XYZ file of N, CA and C in Angstrom:
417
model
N 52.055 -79.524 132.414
C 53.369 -79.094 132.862
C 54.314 -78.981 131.663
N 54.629 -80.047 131.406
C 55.638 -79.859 129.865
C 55.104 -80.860 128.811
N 54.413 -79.779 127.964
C 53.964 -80.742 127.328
C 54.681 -81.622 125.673
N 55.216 -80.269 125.457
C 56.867 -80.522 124.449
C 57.943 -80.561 125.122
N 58.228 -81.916 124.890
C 59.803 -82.299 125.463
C 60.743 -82.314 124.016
N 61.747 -81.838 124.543
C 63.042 -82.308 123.702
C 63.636 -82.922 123.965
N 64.529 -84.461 123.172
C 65.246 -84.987 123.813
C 66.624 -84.866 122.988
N 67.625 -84.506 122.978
C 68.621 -84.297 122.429
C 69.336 -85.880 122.286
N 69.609 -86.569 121.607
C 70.025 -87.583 121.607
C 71.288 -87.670 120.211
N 71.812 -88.559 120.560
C 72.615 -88.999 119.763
C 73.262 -90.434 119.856
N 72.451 -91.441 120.589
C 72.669 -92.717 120.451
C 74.164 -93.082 121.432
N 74.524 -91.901 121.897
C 76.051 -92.360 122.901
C 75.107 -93.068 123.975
N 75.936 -93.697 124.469
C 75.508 -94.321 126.046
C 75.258 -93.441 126.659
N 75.364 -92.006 126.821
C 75.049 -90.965 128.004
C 73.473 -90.600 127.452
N 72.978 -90.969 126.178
C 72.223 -89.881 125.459
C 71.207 -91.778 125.997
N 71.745 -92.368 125.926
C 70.535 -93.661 125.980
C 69.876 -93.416 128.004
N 70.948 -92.946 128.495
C 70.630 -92.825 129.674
C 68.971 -91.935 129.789
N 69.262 -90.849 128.794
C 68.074 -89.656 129.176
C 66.658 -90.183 128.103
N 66.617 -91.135 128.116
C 65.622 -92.117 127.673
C 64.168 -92.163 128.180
N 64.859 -93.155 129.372
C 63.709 -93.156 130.527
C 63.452 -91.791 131.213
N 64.022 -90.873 131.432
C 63.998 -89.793 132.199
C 62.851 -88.829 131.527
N 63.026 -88.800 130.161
C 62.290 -88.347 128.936
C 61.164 -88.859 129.047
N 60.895 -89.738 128.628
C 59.545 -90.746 129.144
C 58.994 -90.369 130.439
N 59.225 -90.650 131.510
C 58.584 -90.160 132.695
C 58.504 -88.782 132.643
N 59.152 -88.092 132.412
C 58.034 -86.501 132.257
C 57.221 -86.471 131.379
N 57.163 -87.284 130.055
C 56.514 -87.232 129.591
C 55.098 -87.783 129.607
N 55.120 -88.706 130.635
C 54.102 -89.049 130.935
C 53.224 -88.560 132.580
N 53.846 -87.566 132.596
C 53.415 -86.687 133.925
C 52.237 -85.745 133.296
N 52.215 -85.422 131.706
C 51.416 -84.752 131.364
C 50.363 -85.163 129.721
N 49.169 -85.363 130.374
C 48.405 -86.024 128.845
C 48.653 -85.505 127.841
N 49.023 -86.121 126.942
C 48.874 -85.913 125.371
C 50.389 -84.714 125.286
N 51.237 -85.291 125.804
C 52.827 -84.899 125.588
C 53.533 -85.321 124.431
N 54.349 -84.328 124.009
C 54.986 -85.229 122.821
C 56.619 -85.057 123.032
N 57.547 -86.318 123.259
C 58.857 -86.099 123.029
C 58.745 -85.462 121.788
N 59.820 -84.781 121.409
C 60.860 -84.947 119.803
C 62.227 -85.337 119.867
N 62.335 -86.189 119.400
C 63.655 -86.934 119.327
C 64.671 -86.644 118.577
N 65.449 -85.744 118.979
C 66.372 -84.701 117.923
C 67.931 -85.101 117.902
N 68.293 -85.700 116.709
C 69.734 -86.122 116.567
C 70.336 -85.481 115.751
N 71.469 -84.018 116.050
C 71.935 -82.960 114.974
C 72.916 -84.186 114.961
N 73.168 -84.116 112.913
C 74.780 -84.692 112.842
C 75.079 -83.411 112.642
N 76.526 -83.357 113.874
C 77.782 -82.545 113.408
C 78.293 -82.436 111.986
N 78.496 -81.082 111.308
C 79.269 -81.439 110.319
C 80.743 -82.149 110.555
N 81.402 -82.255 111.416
C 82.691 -82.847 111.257
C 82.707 -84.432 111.183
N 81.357 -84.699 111.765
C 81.270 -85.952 112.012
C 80.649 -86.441 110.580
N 79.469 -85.848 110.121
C 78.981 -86.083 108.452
C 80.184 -86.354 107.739
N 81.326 -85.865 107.304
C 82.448 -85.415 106.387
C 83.041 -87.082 106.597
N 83.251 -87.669 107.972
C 84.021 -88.526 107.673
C 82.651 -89.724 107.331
N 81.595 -89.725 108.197
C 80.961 -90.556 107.955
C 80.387 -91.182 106.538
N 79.814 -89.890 105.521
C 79.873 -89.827 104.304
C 81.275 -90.873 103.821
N 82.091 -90.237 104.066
C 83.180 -91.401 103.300
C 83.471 -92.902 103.924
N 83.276 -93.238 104.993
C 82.966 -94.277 105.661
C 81.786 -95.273 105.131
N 80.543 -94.287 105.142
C 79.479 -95.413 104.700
C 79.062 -95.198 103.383
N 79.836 -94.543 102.228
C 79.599 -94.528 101.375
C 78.724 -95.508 100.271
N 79.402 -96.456 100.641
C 78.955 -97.677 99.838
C 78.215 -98.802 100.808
N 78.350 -98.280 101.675
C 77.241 -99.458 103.219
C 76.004 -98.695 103.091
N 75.162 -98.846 104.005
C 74.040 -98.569 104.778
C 74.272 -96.964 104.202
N 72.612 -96.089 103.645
C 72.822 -94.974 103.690
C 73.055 -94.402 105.322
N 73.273 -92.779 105.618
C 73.919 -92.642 106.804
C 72.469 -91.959 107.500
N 71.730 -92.035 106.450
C 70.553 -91.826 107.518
C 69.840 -93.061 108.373
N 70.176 -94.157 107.486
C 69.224 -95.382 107.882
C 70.247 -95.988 108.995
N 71.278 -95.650 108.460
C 72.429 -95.718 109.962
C 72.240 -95.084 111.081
N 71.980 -93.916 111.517
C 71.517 -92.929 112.156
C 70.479 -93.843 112.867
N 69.534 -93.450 112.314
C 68.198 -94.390 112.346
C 68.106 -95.434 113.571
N 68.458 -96.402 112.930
C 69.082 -97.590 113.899
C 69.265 -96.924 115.451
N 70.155 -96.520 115.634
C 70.307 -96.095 116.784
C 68.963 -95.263 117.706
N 68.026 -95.417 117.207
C 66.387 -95.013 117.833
C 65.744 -95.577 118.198
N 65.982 -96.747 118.110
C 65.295 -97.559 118.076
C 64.850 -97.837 120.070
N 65.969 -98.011 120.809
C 65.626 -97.766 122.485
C 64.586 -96.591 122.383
N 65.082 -95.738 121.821
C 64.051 -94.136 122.471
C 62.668 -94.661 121.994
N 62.915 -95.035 120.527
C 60.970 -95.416 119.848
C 60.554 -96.084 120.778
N 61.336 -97.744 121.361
C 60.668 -98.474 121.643
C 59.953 -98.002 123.453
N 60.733 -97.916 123.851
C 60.043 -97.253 124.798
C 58.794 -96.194 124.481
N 58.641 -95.033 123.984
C 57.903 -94.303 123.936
C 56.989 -95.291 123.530
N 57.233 -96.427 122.610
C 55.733 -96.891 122.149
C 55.176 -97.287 123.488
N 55.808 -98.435 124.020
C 55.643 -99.194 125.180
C 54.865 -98.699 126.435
N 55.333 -97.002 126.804
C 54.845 -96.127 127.889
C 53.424 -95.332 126.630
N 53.485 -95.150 125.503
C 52.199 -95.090 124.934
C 52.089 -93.563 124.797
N 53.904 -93.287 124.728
C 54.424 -91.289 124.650
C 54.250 -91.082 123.430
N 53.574 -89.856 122.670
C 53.833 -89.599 121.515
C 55.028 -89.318 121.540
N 55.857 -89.412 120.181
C 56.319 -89.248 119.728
C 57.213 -89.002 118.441
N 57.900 -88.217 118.261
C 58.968 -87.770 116.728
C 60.134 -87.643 116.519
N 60.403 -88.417 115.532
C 61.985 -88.054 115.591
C 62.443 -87.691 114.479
N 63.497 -86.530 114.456
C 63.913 -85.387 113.516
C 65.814 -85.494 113.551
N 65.859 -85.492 112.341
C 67.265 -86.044 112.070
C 68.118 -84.663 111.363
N 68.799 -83.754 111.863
C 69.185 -82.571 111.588
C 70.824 -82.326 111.419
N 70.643 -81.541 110.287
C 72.408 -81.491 110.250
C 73.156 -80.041 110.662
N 74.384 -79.801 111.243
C 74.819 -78.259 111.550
C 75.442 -78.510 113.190
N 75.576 -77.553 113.630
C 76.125 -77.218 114.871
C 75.355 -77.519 115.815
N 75.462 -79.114 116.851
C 75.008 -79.659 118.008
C 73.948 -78.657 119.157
N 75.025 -77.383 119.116
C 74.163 -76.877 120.286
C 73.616 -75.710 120.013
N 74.175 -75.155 118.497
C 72.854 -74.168 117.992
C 71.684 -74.402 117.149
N 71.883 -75.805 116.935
C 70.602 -76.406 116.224
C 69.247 -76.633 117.607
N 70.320 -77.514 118.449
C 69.069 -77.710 119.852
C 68.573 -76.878 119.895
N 68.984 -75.468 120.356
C 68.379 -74.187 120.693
C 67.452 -74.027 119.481
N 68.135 -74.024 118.289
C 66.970 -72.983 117.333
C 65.864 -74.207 117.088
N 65.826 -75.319 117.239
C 64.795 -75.846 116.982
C 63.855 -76.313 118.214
N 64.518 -75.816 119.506
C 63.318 -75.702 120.556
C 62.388 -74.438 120.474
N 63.650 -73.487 120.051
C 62.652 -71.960 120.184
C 61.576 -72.286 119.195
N 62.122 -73.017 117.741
C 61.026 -72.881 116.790
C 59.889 -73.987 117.071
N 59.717 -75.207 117.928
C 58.754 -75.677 118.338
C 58.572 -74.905 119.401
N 58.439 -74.475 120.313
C 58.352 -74.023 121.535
C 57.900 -75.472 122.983
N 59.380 -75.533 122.169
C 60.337 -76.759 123.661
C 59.672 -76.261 125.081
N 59.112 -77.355 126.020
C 58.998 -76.613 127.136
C 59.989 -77.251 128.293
N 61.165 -78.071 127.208
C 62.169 -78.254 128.658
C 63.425 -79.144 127.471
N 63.814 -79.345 127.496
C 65.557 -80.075 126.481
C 65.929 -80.757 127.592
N 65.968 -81.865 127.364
C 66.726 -83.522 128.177
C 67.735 -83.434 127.245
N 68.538 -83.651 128.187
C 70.034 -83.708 127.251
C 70.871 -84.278 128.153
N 72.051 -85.682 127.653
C 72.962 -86.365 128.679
C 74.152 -85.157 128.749
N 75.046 -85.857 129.663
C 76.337 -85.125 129.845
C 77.152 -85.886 129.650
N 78.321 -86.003 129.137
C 79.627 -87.027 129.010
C 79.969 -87.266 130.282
N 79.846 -86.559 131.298
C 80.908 -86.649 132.406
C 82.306 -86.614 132.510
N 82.583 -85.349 131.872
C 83.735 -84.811 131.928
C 84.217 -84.769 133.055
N 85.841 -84.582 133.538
C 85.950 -83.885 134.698
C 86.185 -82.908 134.572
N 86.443 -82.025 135.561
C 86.445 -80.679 136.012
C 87.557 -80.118 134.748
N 89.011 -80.247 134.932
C 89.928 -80.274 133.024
C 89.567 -80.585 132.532
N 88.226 -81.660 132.176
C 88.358 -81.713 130.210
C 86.945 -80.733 129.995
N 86.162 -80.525 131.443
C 85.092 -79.267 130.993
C 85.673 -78.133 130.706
N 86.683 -78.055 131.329
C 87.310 -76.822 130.976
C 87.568 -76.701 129.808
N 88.429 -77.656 129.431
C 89.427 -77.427 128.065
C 88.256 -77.799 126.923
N 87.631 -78.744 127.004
C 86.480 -79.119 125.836
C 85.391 -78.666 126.020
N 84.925 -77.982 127.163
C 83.216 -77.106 126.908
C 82.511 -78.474 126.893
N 81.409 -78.539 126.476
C 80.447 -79.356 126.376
C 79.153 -79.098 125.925
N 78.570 -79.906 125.112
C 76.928 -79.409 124.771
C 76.072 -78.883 125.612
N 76.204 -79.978 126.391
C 74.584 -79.747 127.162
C 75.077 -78.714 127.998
N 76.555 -78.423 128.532
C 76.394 -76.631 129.211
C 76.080 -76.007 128.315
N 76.552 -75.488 127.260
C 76.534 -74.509 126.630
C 74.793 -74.376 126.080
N 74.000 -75.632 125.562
C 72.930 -75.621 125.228
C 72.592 -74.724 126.736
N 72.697 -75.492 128.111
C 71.800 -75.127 129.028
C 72.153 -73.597 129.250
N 73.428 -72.831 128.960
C 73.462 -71.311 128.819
C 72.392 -70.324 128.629
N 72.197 -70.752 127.234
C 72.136 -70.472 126.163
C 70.310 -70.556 125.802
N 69.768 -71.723 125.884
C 68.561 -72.044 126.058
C 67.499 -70.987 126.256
N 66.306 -71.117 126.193
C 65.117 -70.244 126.835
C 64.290 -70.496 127.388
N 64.343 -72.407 127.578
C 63.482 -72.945 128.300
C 64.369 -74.014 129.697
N 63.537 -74.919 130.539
C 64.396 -75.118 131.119
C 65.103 -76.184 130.469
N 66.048 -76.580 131.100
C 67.048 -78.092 130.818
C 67.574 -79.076 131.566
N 67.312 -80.088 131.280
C 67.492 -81.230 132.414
C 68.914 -82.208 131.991
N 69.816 -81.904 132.728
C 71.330 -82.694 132.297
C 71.155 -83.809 133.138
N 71.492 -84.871 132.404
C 71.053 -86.409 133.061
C 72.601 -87.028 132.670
N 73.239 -87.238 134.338
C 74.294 -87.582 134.031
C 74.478 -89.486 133.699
């Protein structure tokens, strides 16, 4: 059924939610592989760079925050990868499902309301627009 999953993550509490959800499809089909894909935003790099300059590099920072998604996948016995990417949130998802050939993108939702979807858009719509495969918004 799907045997490349994407999981769009970024370590928010909405993105830890689509965890387990990830996992159980993934284990609906033998020899599945999540990829565990965390774009940093450039706006967010710019300050972070100057923030952890002299701490923790900002990848091993990053990092850290994988550790729920790894441990599970080990635990349920999911392959899995995780790919640490920099650029634009929801045209990176896309171009790097088309270029694995994603057969579905897990992705949380903030839970906006109805005004701040409006006024702020959101990833996972615009990914799910936009996309070529299907997409699963896990609120």
């Amino acid at each position: 059924m799907f045997k490349n999953i994407l999981l769009a993550f970024d370590g928010s509490e909405h993105s830890l939610r689509t965890v387990s959800k990830t996992i159980d499809i993934a284990k609906l089909t033998r020899d599945s592989k999540v990829w565990v894909l965390y774009v940093l935003s450039d706006d967010k790099t710019k300050t972070e760079v100057l923030n952890l300059w002299e701490a923790k590099g900002i990848k091993e920072e990053r990092l850290e925050r994988f550790k729920v998604a790894e441990e599970t996948a080990k635990r349920n016995e999911v392959q899995y990868e995780i790919k640490l990417i920099r650029g634009n949130p929801e045209s990176k998802i896309i171009e790097f499902a088309d270029q694995n050939q994603i057969d579905i993108i897990v992705i949380g939702s903030r839970g906006l309301n109805p005004l701040q979807s409006m006024m702020l858009g959101s990833v996972s719509h615009r990914v799910m627009k936009k996309a070529s495969c299907p997409v699963m918004i896990i609120k």
